Short mmCIF file of C-alpha atoms in Angstrom, two decimals:
data_model
loop_
_atom_site.label_atom_id
_atom_site.label_comp_id
_atom_site.label_asym_id
_atom_site.label_seq_id
_atom_site.Cartn_x
_atom_site.Cartn_y
_atom_site.Cartn_z
CA UNK H 1 -4.31 -113.88 80.23
CA UNK H 2 -6.41 -110.52 79.65
CA UNK H 3 -5.55 -109.03 76.31
CA UNK H 4 -4.10 -105.26 76.57
CA UNK H 5 -5.51 -103.14 73.10
CA UNK H 6 -2.85 -101.43 70.93
CA UNK H 7 -2.90 -97.72 69.98
CA UNK H 8 -4.08 -98.92 66.51
CA UNK H 9 -7.25 -101.04 68.85
CA UNK H 10 -7.53 -97.74 70.88
CA UNK H 11 -7.96 -95.80 67.82
CA UNK H 12 -10.26 -96.92 65.91
CA UNK H 13 -12.83 -98.00 69.71
CA UNK H 14 -12.86 -94.41 70.13
CA UNK H 15 -13.57 -93.15 66.20
CA UNK H 16 -16.42 -96.21 65.77
CA UNK H 17 -17.67 -94.19 69.66
CA UNK H 18 -17.53 -90.85 68.37
CA UNK H 19 -18.63 -91.88 65.49
CA UNK H 20 -21.12 -93.86 66.16
CA UNK H 21 -24.78 -92.38 65.15
CA UNK H 22 -23.39 -91.45 61.87
CA UNK H 23 -22.98 -93.35 58.80
CA UNK H 24 -20.92 -91.33 55.85
CA UNK H 25 -17.75 -89.16 56.78
CA UNK H 26 -16.25 -85.97 54.64
CA UNK H 27 -12.54 -85.79 53.57
CA UNK H 28 -10.90 -83.20 52.21
CA UNK H 29 -6.84 -83.09 51.44
CA UNK H 30 -4.85 -79.71 50.36
CA UNK H 31 -3.86 -78.54 46.25
CA UNK H 32 -1.40 -76.31 46.06
CA UNK H 33 -4.09 -73.81 44.61
CA UNK H 34 -5.49 -73.94 48.68
CA UNK H 35 -8.14 -76.04 47.53
CA UNK H 36 -9.41 -78.80 49.49
CA UNK H 37 -10.18 -82.03 47.32
CA UNK H 38 -12.27 -84.18 49.02
CA UNK H 39 -14.47 -86.73 49.24
CA UNK H 40 -17.87 -88.55 51.53
CA UNK H 41 -16.81 -91.58 52.15
CA UNK H 42 -18.78 -94.26 53.75
CA UNK H 43 -18.02 -94.61 57.64
CA UNK H 44 -17.38 -98.56 57.06
CA UNK H 45 -14.43 -97.76 54.78
CA UNK H 46 -13.56 -94.57 56.61
CA UNK H 47 -12.74 -96.33 59.45
CA UNK H 48 -11.03 -99.22 57.67
CA UNK H 49 -7.93 -96.79 56.38
CA UNK H 50 -7.32 -94.12 59.59
CA UNK H 51 -4.22 -95.87 59.92
CA UNK H 52 -2.78 -97.42 56.64
CA UNK H 53 -4.54 -94.49 54.27
CA UNK H 54 -6.11 -95.01 51.26
CA UNK H 55 -6.14 -94.64 47.34
CA UNK H 56 -6.12 -91.07 46.53
CA UNK H 57 -5.57 -89.75 42.50
CA UNK H 58 -2.18 -87.42 42.42
CA UNK H 59 -3.53 -85.43 38.96
CA UNK H 60 -4.94 -83.10 42.24
CA UNK H 61 -1.39 -82.28 41.94
CA UNK H 62 -1.10 -82.79 37.83
CA UNK H 63 -3.80 -80.75 36.98
CA UNK H 64 -4.45 -76.02 37.63
CA UNK H 65 -7.18 -74.74 40.03
CA UNK H 66 -9.56 -75.72 36.35
CA UNK H 67 -8.43 -78.46 36.42
CA UNK H 68 -7.02 -78.37 33.09
CA UNK H 69 -3.30 -80.57 33.12
CA UNK H 70 -0.12 -79.06 32.97
CA UNK H 71 1.24 -79.46 29.69
CA UNK H 72 4.94 -80.32 31.41
CA UNK H 73 5.25 -83.13 32.97
CA UNK H 74 5.47 -82.96 36.68
CA UNK H 75 7.83 -85.54 38.78
CA UNK H 76 4.38 -86.30 40.97
CA UNK H 77 1.63 -86.73 38.74
CA UNK H 78 2.14 -87.49 34.58
CA UNK H 79 0.46 -89.20 31.91
CA UNK H 80 3.93 -91.89 32.20
CA UNK H 81 3.25 -92.47 35.52
CA UNK H 82 -0.87 -93.17 34.36
CA UNK H 83 -2.10 -89.84 37.88
CA UNK H 84 -0.80 -92.99 40.17
CA UNK H 85 -2.81 -92.91 43.56
CA UNK H 86 -0.97 -90.99 46.37
CA UNK H 87 -1.80 -92.41 49.39
CA UNK H 88 -4.48 -89.85 51.51
CA UNK H 89 -3.90 -90.12 55.17
CA UNK H 90 -6.50 -88.88 57.83
CA UNK H 91 -4.99 -86.66 60.50
CA UNK H 92 -7.29 -87.64 63.00
CA UNK H 93 -6.78 -84.36 65.23
CA UNK H 94 -8.53 -82.24 62.66
CA UNK H 95 -11.72 -84.05 63.30
CA UNK H 96 -14.57 -81.13 63.87
CA UNK H 97 -18.28 -81.54 62.32
CA UNK H 98 -20.02 -79.24 59.59
CA UNK H 99 -22.54 -77.21 61.37
CA UNK H 100 -24.48 -76.28 57.96
CA UNK H 101 -23.75 -79.45 56.66
CA UNK H 102 -26.30 -81.66 59.29
CA UNK H 103 -22.91 -81.69 61.25
CA UNK H 104 -21.49 -84.42 59.37
CA UNK H 105 -17.76 -84.98 60.33
CA UNK H 106 -14.78 -83.59 58.34
CA UNK H 107 -11.26 -84.98 58.34
CA UNK H 108 -8.28 -83.67 57.05
CA UNK H 109 -5.87 -85.54 54.75
CA UNK H 110 -1.66 -85.74 54.22
CA UNK H 111 -0.66 -86.79 52.02
CA UNK H 112 1.85 -89.52 50.95
CA UNK H 113 4.46 -91.29 48.73
CA UNK H 114 3.09 -94.76 48.18
CA UNK H 115 6.68 -96.26 47.56
CA UNK H 116 8.82 -94.63 50.60
CA UNK H 117 5.30 -93.51 52.57
CA UNK H 118 6.93 -89.63 53.56
CA UNK H 119 5.13 -87.01 53.10
CA UNK H 120 4.68 -86.28 49.40
CA UNK H 121 7.30 -83.58 48.48
CA UNK H 122 4.29 -81.15 47.53
CA UNK H 123 1.56 -81.79 50.36
CA UNK H 124 1.31 -78.04 51.68
CA UNK H 125 0.26 -79.38 55.12
CA UNK H 126 3.17 -82.23 54.50
CA UNK H 127 5.70 -79.40 54.00
CA UNK H 128 4.34 -76.97 56.78
CA UNK H 129 4.57 -80.69 59.06
CA UNK H 130 8.24 -80.93 57.49
CA UNK H 131 9.36 -77.06 59.08
CA UNK H 132 7.61 -77.75 62.05
CA UNK H 133 8.95 -81.03 63.47
CA UNK H 134 12.29 -79.44 62.56
CA UNK H 135 11.43 -75.83 65.64
CA UNK H 136 10.72 -78.55 67.20
CA UNK H 137 14.22 -79.94 66.99
CA UNK H 138 14.94 -77.46 68.37
CA UNK H 139 12.66 -76.97 71.25
CA UNK H 140 10.87 -74.02 70.15
CA UNK H 141 7.40 -74.33 68.78
CA UNK H 142 5.72 -71.70 65.77
CA UNK H 143 2.77 -69.15 66.96
CA UNK H 144 1.07 -68.04 64.41
CA UNK H 145 -2.32 -65.97 63.30
CA UNK H 146 -4.23 -64.79 59.60
CA UNK H 147 -6.02 -61.58 58.98
CA UNK H 148 -8.31 -62.18 55.47
CA UNK H 149 -10.26 -59.49 53.64
CA UNK H 150 -12.48 -60.59 51.10
CA UNK H 151 -15.18 -58.36 48.80
CA UNK H 152 -19.16 -60.03 48.72
CA UNK H 153 -21.32 -60.25 46.09
CA UNK H 154 -24.35 -60.51 45.03
CA UNK H 155 -23.88 -63.59 43.31
CA UNK H 156 -24.05 -66.78 42.70
CA UNK H 157 -22.19 -69.04 39.96
CA UNK H 158 -24.32 -68.87 37.20
CA UNK H 159 -25.14 -65.37 37.44
CA UNK H 160 -21.53 -64.75 36.88
CA UNK H 161 -20.74 -66.72 34.30
CA UNK H 162 -23.74 -65.44 32.69
CA UNK H 163 -22.54 -62.29 32.49
CA UNK H 164 -19.01 -63.24 31.69
CA UNK H 165 -17.71 -62.91 34.68
CA UNK H 166 -17.70 -58.62 34.56
CA UNK H 167 -18.95 -56.14 36.77
CA UNK H 168 -21.10 -58.25 39.65
CA UNK H 169 -23.07 -56.35 42.32
CA UNK H 170 -21.32 -55.35 45.24
CA UNK H 171 -23.35 -56.79 47.97
CA UNK H 172 -23.38 -53.94 49.81
CA UNK H 173 -22.34 -49.69 48.47
CA UNK H 174 -19.83 -47.15 49.20
CA UNK H 175 -16.18 -47.16 51.05
CA UNK H 176 -17.16 -47.92 54.94
CA UNK H 177 -14.67 -49.40 57.29
CA UNK H 178 -15.19 -50.20 60.23
CA UNK H 179 -18.59 -50.10 60.09
CA UNK H 180 -21.75 -50.60 62.07
CA UNK H 181 -24.03 -50.15 60.10
CA UNK H 182 -22.99 -51.35 56.61
CA UNK H 183 -23.13 -55.11 58.18
CA UNK H 184 -27.07 -54.57 59.19
CA UNK H 185 -27.64 -55.05 54.87
CA UNK H 186 -26.45 -58.91 55.36
CA UNK H 187 -26.81 -59.21 59.16
CA UNK H 188 -27.82 -63.02 58.59
CA UNK H 189 -25.14 -64.29 56.73
CA UNK H 190 -22.68 -61.03 58.48
CA UNK H 191 -23.37 -63.23 61.89
CA UNK H 192 -23.66 -66.91 59.97
CA UNK H 193 -19.92 -66.56 59.53
CA UNK H 194 -19.18 -65.91 62.94
CA UNK H 195 -20.75 -68.06 64.63
CA UNK H 196 -21.06 -71.14 62.24
CA UNK H 197 -16.80 -70.60 62.06
CA UNK H 198 -16.92 -71.48 65.36
CA UNK H 199 -19.43 -73.95 66.02
CA UNK H 200 -16.83 -75.65 62.79
CA UNK H 201 -13.53 -74.91 64.88
CA UNK H 202 -12.42 -71.91 63.08
CA UNK H 203 -11.65 -69.38 65.64
CA UNK H 204 -12.52 -66.13 64.08
CA UNK H 205 -10.80 -63.10 66.66
CA UNK H 206 -12.82 -60.15 65.29
CA UNK H 207 -14.77 -59.45 61.93
CA UNK H 208 -15.75 -56.06 59.78
CA UNK H 209 -15.77 -53.92 57.39
CA UNK H 210 -13.21 -53.07 55.31
CA UNK H 211 -12.57 -49.44 53.14
CA UNK H 212 -14.34 -50.34 49.60
CA UNK H 213 -17.93 -52.11 48.63
CA UNK H 214 -19.33 -55.47 50.66
CA UNK H 215 -15.26 -55.56 52.03
CA UNK H 216 -14.92 -57.31 55.41
CA UNK H 217 -12.14 -58.39 57.32
CA UNK H 218 -11.30 -61.50 59.40
CA UNK H 219 -8.89 -62.16 61.84
CA UNK H 220 -8.35 -65.23 62.93
CA UNK H 221 -7.81 -66.23 66.71
CA UNK H 222 -3.24 -66.95 67.64
CA UNK H 223 -2.86 -70.76 67.04
CA UNK H 224 -0.38 -72.63 66.55
CA UNK H 225 1.15 -71.88 63.13
CA UNK H 226 -0.31 -76.13 61.79
CA UNK H 227 -3.75 -75.66 64.05
CA UNK H 228 -3.87 -71.31 61.94
CA UNK H 229 -3.09 -72.84 58.48
CA UNK H 230 -5.90 -75.49 58.94
CA UNK H 231 -7.74 -72.61 60.42
CA UNK H 232 -7.12 -70.90 57.28
CA UNK H 233 -7.84 -72.85 54.69
CA UNK H 234 -10.56 -73.76 56.24
CA UNK H 235 -12.38 -70.62 57.00
CA UNK H 236 -11.55 -69.95 52.85
CA UNK H 237 -14.34 -72.66 52.77
CA UNK H 238 -16.31 -71.64 54.81
CA UNK H 239 -17.54 -68.33 54.01
CA UNK H 240 -17.69 -69.79 50.39
CA UNK H 241 -20.12 -72.81 51.74
CA UNK H 242 -22.16 -70.14 54.07
CA UNK H 243 -22.47 -67.07 51.48
CA UNK H 244 -24.21 -69.82 48.83
CA UNK H 245 -26.70 -70.59 50.67
CA UNK H 246 -27.72 -67.02 50.71
CA UNK H 247 -27.24 -65.90 47.43
CA UNK H 248 -23.37 -64.39 48.19
CA UNK H 249 -20.54 -64.83 46.29
CA UNK H 250 -17.10 -63.95 47.49
CA UNK H 251 -13.85 -64.02 46.86
CA UNK H 252 -9.83 -64.20 47.74
CA UNK H 253 -8.97 -63.03 44.72
CA UNK H 254 -5.84 -60.20 45.43
CA UNK H 255 -7.32 -57.04 43.55
CA UNK H 256 -10.78 -57.78 42.44
CA UNK H 257 -11.29 -53.43 41.09
CA UNK H 258 -8.52 -52.14 39.50
CA UNK H 259 -9.73 -48.94 40.87
CA UNK H 260 -9.70 -49.81 44.70
CA UNK H 261 -7.45 -51.53 47.80
CA UNK H 262 -7.37 -55.40 47.23
CA UNK H 263 -7.03 -58.26 49.25
CA UNK H 264 -4.41 -58.83 51.80
CA UNK H 265 -4.31 -62.46 53.47
CA UNK H 266 -1.32 -61.00 56.70
CA UNK H 267 0.53 -64.26 58.68
CA UNK H 268 1.60 -63.02 62.29
CA UNK H 269 4.69 -65.28 64.24
CA UNK H 270 5.61 -66.11 67.09
CA UNK H 271 8.22 -68.18 67.73
CA UNK H 272 7.91 -69.49 71.48
CA UNK H 273 9.67 -72.17 74.18
CA UNK H 274 7.63 -75.73 74.16
CA UNK H 275 8.20 -76.20 78.01
CA UNK H 276 8.13 -72.70 79.10
CA UNK H 277 5.27 -71.45 76.85
CA UNK H 278 7.83 -68.49 76.54
CA UNK H 279 7.67 -66.09 73.52
CA UNK H 280 10.87 -65.53 72.43
CA UNK H 281 10.73 -63.12 70.10
CA UNK H 282 10.14 -60.66 73.66
CA UNK H 283 13.61 -59.03 74.53
CA UNK H 284 12.49 -58.93 78.50
CA UNK H 285 11.08 -62.32 78.48
CA UNK H 286 13.33 -64.39 77.16
CA UNK H 287 16.14 -62.73 78.44
CA UNK H 288 15.03 -63.90 81.24
CA UNK H 289 13.43 -67.19 81.16
CA UNK H 290 17.54 -67.79 79.59
CA UNK H 291 18.72 -68.54 82.99
CA UNK H 292 16.58 -70.93 84.36
CA UNK H 293 15.19 -72.46 80.47
CA UNK H 294 16.58 -74.03 77.77
CA UNK H 295 14.41 -71.11 75.80
CA UNK H 296 15.73 -70.52 72.76
CA UNK H 297 18.86 -73.04 72.76
CA UNK H 298 19.57 -74.63 69.15
CA UNK H 299 21.15 -77.76 69.88
CA UNK H 300 22.95 -79.06 66.81
CA UNK H 301 24.66 -82.27 67.86
CA UNK H 302 23.21 -85.16 65.53
CA UNK H 303 22.37 -87.69 67.90
CA UNK H 304 20.03 -85.00 69.72
CA UNK H 305 19.03 -83.92 67.07
CA UNK H 306 16.61 -86.04 64.46
CA UNK H 307 17.55 -83.66 61.36
CA UNK H 308 20.50 -82.83 59.59
CA UNK H 309 23.10 -80.71 61.46
CA UNK H 310 22.84 -77.15 60.72
CA UNK H 311 25.65 -74.72 60.74
CA UNK H 312 24.78 -73.13 64.19
CA UNK H 313 26.63 -73.49 67.47
CA UNK H 314 24.75 -74.47 70.11
CA UNK H 315 23.02 -70.70 71.18
CA UNK H 316 20.31 -69.92 74.06
CA UNK H 317 18.39 -66.27 73.87
CA UNK H 318 21.43 -64.77 76.57
CA UNK H 319 24.51 -65.47 74.74
CA UNK H 320 22.95 -64.57 71.10
CA UNK H 321 22.48 -60.92 73.20
CA UNK H 322 26.41 -62.11 74.16
CA UNK H 323 27.25 -62.61 71.28
CA UNK H 324 25.52 -59.74 69.39
CA UNK H 325 27.25 -57.25 71.50
CA UNK H 326 29.96 -57.63 71.07
CA UNK H 327 29.23 -57.81 66.44
CA UNK H 328 29.39 -54.36 65.18
CA UNK H 329 26.43 -52.85 65.65
CA UNK H 330 24.10 -51.70 62.27
CA UNK H 331 23.81 -47.53 63.06
CA UNK H 332 20.12 -47.71 62.79
CA UNK H 333 20.14 -50.01 65.78
CA UNK H 334 20.63 -47.21 68.55
CA UNK H 335 18.36 -44.60 66.72
CA UNK H 336 14.98 -46.58 66.02
CA UNK H 337 12.11 -46.34 68.84
CA UNK H 338 10.91 -50.19 69.14
CA UNK H 339 14.54 -52.38 68.17
CA UNK H 340 15.42 -52.80 71.93
CA UNK H 341 11.99 -54.88 72.76
CA UNK H 342 12.97 -57.36 69.84
CA UNK H 343 14.70 -60.53 71.02
CA UNK H 344 18.48 -60.83 68.72
CA UNK H 345 16.38 -64.68 67.93
CA UNK H 346 13.78 -62.36 66.57
CA UNK H 347 15.78 -59.74 64.71
CA UNK H 348 17.96 -63.12 62.91
CA UNK H 349 14.37 -64.28 62.13
CA UNK H 350 13.37 -61.66 60.73
CA UNK H 351 16.54 -60.96 58.94
CA UNK H 352 16.20 -64.72 56.79
CA UNK H 353 12.65 -63.55 56.14
CA UNK H 354 13.37 -60.50 54.38
CA UNK H 355 16.76 -62.23 52.84
CA UNK H 356 14.73 -64.91 51.23
CA UNK H 357 11.34 -63.28 50.98
CA UNK H 358 12.23 -62.62 46.63
CA UNK H 359 13.09 -66.06 47.04
CA UNK H 360 9.44 -67.41 47.81
CA UNK H 361 7.35 -64.31 46.42
CA UNK H 362 5.59 -67.28 43.89
CA UNK H 363 4.36 -68.76 47.31
CA UNK H 364 2.96 -65.25 48.56
CA UNK H 365 1.77 -64.15 45.67
CA UNK H 366 0.61 -66.93 43.63
CA UNK H 367 -1.77 -65.71 40.48
CA UNK H 368 -1.30 -63.53 37.79
CA UNK H 369 -3.62 -61.72 40.12
CA UNK H 370 -1.65 -61.09 42.38
CA UNK H 371 0.60 -58.44 41.23
CA UNK H 372 -2.13 -55.74 40.39
CA UNK H 373 -2.36 -55.38 44.57
CA UNK H 374 1.71 -54.91 44.60
CA UNK H 375 1.32 -52.02 43.22
CA UNK H 376 2.56 -48.52 45.11
CA UNK H 377 0.22 -46.18 46.73
CA UNK H 378 -2.74 -48.91 47.68
CA UNK H 379 -0.91 -49.06 51.32
CA UNK H 380 0.35 -52.71 49.59
CA UNK H 381 4.00 -52.93 50.54
CA UNK H 382 6.46 -53.10 47.35
CA UNK H 383 10.31 -53.84 48.49
CA UNK H 384 12.33 -55.62 50.59
CA UNK H 385 11.53 -53.95 54.19
CA UNK H 386 10.61 -53.46 57.88
CA UNK H 387 9.46 -51.46 60.39
CA UNK H 388 8.49 -50.89 63.54
CA UNK H 389 4.92 -50.36 63.38
CA UNK H 390 5.02 -50.56 59.70
CA UNK H 391 1.98 -50.33 57.69
CA UNK H 392 3.45 -49.51 54.67
CA UNK H 393 6.56 -52.28 54.82
CA UNK H 394 7.19 -56.05 53.86
CA UNK H 395 7.26 -56.66 57.76
CA UNK H 396 6.06 -54.48 60.05
CA UNK H 397 7.14 -55.76 64.08
CA UNK H 398 4.79 -55.20 66.67
CA UNK H 399 5.86 -55.07 70.58
CA UNK H 400 5.76 -53.47 73.83
CA UNK H 401 4.53 -49.99 73.84
CA UNK H 402 1.59 -51.28 71.57
CA UNK H 403 1.45 -54.93 72.94
CA UNK H 404 2.06 -56.68 76.24
CA UNK H 405 5.61 -58.13 76.19
CA UNK H 406 4.53 -61.82 75.58
CA UNK H 407 2.47 -59.93 72.52
CA UNK H 408 5.92 -59.97 70.97
CA UNK H 409 5.54 -60.61 67.33
CA UNK H 410 6.10 -59.76 63.30
CA UNK H 411 3.68 -59.50 60.11
CA UNK H 412 3.84 -60.36 57.07
CA UNK H 413 2.23 -57.71 54.74
CA UNK H 414 2.81 -58.89 51.49
CA UNK H 415 0.70 -62.28 50.76
CA UNK H 416 -2.90 -61.47 48.95
CA UNK H 417 -6.01 -63.08 49.95
CA UNK H 418 -5.31 -65.85 48.04
CA UNK H 419 -2.45 -67.28 49.06
CA UNK H 420 -2.70 -70.91 50.40
CA UNK H 421 -2.49 -70.81 54.22
CA UNK H 422 -0.10 -73.82 54.26
CA UNK H 423 3.07 -72.82 51.75
CA UNK H 424 2.65 -69.38 52.58
CA UNK H 425 3.18 -70.62 56.58
CA UNK H 426 5.74 -72.91 55.60
CA UNK H 427 7.69 -70.55 53.87
CA UNK H 428 7.84 -67.71 55.88
CA UNK H 429 9.21 -70.04 58.73
CA UNK H 430 11.50 -71.17 57.27
CA UNK H 431 12.90 -68.53 56.51
CA UNK H 432 12.94 -66.83 59.31
CA UNK H 433 14.82 -70.39 60.71
CA UNK H 434 17.21 -69.85 58.10
CA UNK H 435 18.01 -66.62 59.27
CA UNK H 436 18.45 -68.29 62.83
CA UNK H 437 21.27 -71.54 61.84
CA UNK H 438 22.75 -68.39 59.98
CA UNK H 439 22.51 -65.73 62.02
CA UNK H 440 22.29 -63.71 59.76
CA UNK H 441 21.83 -59.24 59.96
CA UNK H 442 19.25 -56.99 58.43
CA UNK H 443 19.84 -56.87 55.33
CA UNK H 444 17.85 -53.30 55.16
CA UNK H 445 17.43 -50.68 58.42
CA UNK H 446 13.84 -50.16 59.16
CA UNK H 447 11.23 -47.76 57.23
CA UNK H 448 10.97 -44.96 59.60
CA UNK H 449 12.02 -41.48 59.34
CA UNK H 450 14.47 -41.48 61.96
CA UNK H 451 16.31 -44.83 60.01
CA UNK H 452 17.48 -42.90 56.78
CA UNK H 453 20.80 -42.43 57.65
CA UNK H 454 23.38 -41.76 54.85
CA UNK H 455 25.98 -44.04 54.78
CA UNK H 456 28.96 -43.86 52.47
CA UNK H 457 30.36 -45.91 49.82
CA UNK H 458 34.48 -47.46 48.72
CA UNK H 459 33.56 -44.40 45.41
CA UNK H 460 32.97 -42.46 47.85
CA UNK H 461 29.67 -39.85 47.86
CA UNK H 462 26.43 -40.13 50.42
CA UNK H 463 23.74 -42.11 49.49
CA UNK H 464 20.71 -43.37 50.88
CA UNK H 465 19.79 -47.36 51.40
CA UNK H 466 17.15 -48.07 48.86
CA UNK H 467 15.88 -51.52 49.96
CA UNK H 468 15.11 -53.93 47.02
CA UNK H 469 11.80 -53.98 45.09
CA UNK H 470 10.63 -57.23 44.88
CA UNK H 471 9.14 -59.36 41.61
CA UNK H 472 6.59 -57.29 39.58
CA UNK H 473 5.53 -60.58 37.78
CA UNK H 474 4.53 -63.92 38.88
CA UNK H 475 7.29 -65.20 35.93
CA UNK H 476 9.85 -63.36 37.70
CA UNK H 477 8.99 -64.14 40.97
CA UNK H 478 9.22 -67.79 39.77
CA UNK H 479 11.68 -67.45 38.47
CA UNK H 480 13.43 -66.43 41.01
CA UNK H 481 12.73 -68.73 43.41
CA UNK H 482 13.96 -71.44 40.35
CA UNK H 483 17.16 -70.84 40.91
CA UNK H 484 20.30 -72.90 41.43
CA UNK H 485 21.15 -71.38 44.36
CA UNK H 486 18.11 -70.29 45.65
CA UNK H 487 17.38 -69.93 49.10
CA UNK H 488 13.66 -71.46 48.35
CA UNK H 489 15.56 -74.29 47.05
CA UNK H 490 17.54 -74.53 51.02
CA UNK H 491 14.86 -74.75 53.53
CA UNK H 492 11.97 -76.12 51.24
CA UNK H 493 13.25 -78.60 48.71
CA UNK H 494 14.63 -78.42 45.13
CA UNK H 495 11.40 -81.65 44.86
CA UNK H 496 8.97 -79.07 46.09
CA UNK H 497 10.83 -75.86 44.09
CA UNK H 498 11.30 -77.46 40.97
CA UNK H 499 7.57 -78.80 40.91
CA UNK H 500 5.84 -76.19 42.41
CA UNK H 501 7.58 -73.42 40.41
CA UNK H 502 6.59 -74.95 36.81
CA UNK H 503 2.77 -74.80 38.60
CA UNK H 504 3.39 -70.62 38.88
CA UNK H 505 5.57 -71.04 35.13
CA UNK H 506 2.25 -72.80 34.15
CA UNK H 507 0.18 -69.79 35.02
CA UNK H 508 1.81 -67.56 33.40
CA UNK H 509 2.16 -68.52 30.02
CA UNK H 510 -2.32 -69.13 30.12
CA UNK H 511 -2.08 -65.33 30.69
CA UNK H 512 0.16 -64.59 28.15
CA UNK H 513 -1.60 -65.79 25.67
CA UNK H 514 -5.13 -64.93 26.67
CA UNK H 515 -6.59 -62.04 24.73
CA UNK H 516 -8.87 -60.39 27.41
CA UNK H 517 -11.51 -57.88 27.49
CA UNK H 518 -9.47 -54.21 28.03
CA UNK H 519 -7.51 -55.58 24.36
CA UNK H 520 -11.02 -55.29 22.53
CA UNK H 521 -12.01 -52.64 24.53
CA UNK H 522 -9.18 -50.46 23.77
CA UNK H 523 -8.12 -52.48 20.03
CA UNK H 524 -10.93 -53.39 18.62
CA UNK H 525 -12.36 -50.54 16.27
CA UNK H 526 -8.99 -48.00 16.26
CA UNK H 527 -6.33 -50.07 15.75
#
């Protein structure tokens, strides 16, 4: 009798063939700061762990970005458990070759608990998978885009260290956004980023200069949430490695200069029906499709879902629209042009994201420096706010006539270029889903002149509805996330929140005790 190969045997044979001319493989996983941690493996070892995975030191979740272990003993990795190994499993769907490293094969890793074999609660790729898997049980797929601004400098790690990381030399002078002239000064680097990223499976949709000395901005091509998060992370790595080859250091710090605009890391979101590919955020498309498909259906029957039932009844977009019409309309809905292009599902998603925004600020603004960008008068949002085509709001709603209905989406504008893409995308999607499940109303009207409606409170008197100010520091953001009943706990889980929140508080404590050059310049002589 002929032996039929098992799935494992077939996969092994497939990759033995793909790697037949290679003798080494590079692998990497992602830590909580969005830094790739990996190694080069001999091919035979790699092929032997395709299914089972291999041991990887858990210390990557037990230390900060400078490899200093956390003084607080965190549950995943600590001195008490000996910084034990966790299980790293190669994600074979991420296979690509690194063109500037002699086409070495490369795979991303996902980290799993060695006892339960489940995705590690603090693994960024695992957290995102948990959210996308839940969306899939409803028949939905999250689609995402990412845009990164970043300054570039004529420096190397050695030259910058010799300057004490002070006053690096900008790659190009002056303020010249959308310039066709400035890239010519470093044409090889500029086109290497565009072309080599494409060869690496990181698809750049557009690439241009931004306002500021030596600033570029790249928009990555729209894709599903997992692919986008992977590409966004690998884009940062690619730019840094390509720059180093030419004596150029890019930085994805949120605010490298005190007197210049910061660097954004904007994320775009929409949901689509897995079977019909219909954009469920577009009112015209989702209404038309709901009569002939299951687009927009939320099925909470435990027998048909892998996750626990959610607190919503079964709805589709047509039902959602009908339900919305019987509920009191928010006063601004008939006054603001463009709202009619938002499906009810998009409104609920946006409401969830706005309601939970303060609770996930520690993810969207994960570093001390992040909050130097989030200040008034620099185009960065500082409130819980949204608007139709509004670039001064936390969320910008994009739809007709600025785009085709199938391009209807929202843009989260709070995050800087320093975000961990996997965590940021996972947190935003989880909050949006929370809004859909609970059919949340918008907590604030849109940021437009037409929406400035006088509201009468019980005590009398006309007052403007004012948007909530976002947390102003990493400490405030971490504390908001770690509150006992925070929305972040509800959607991301206690284990993740406790661990991640502690890492952010550690970062704040380091900053709190640091003596800066600003202090010595200001006080050294005169006090």
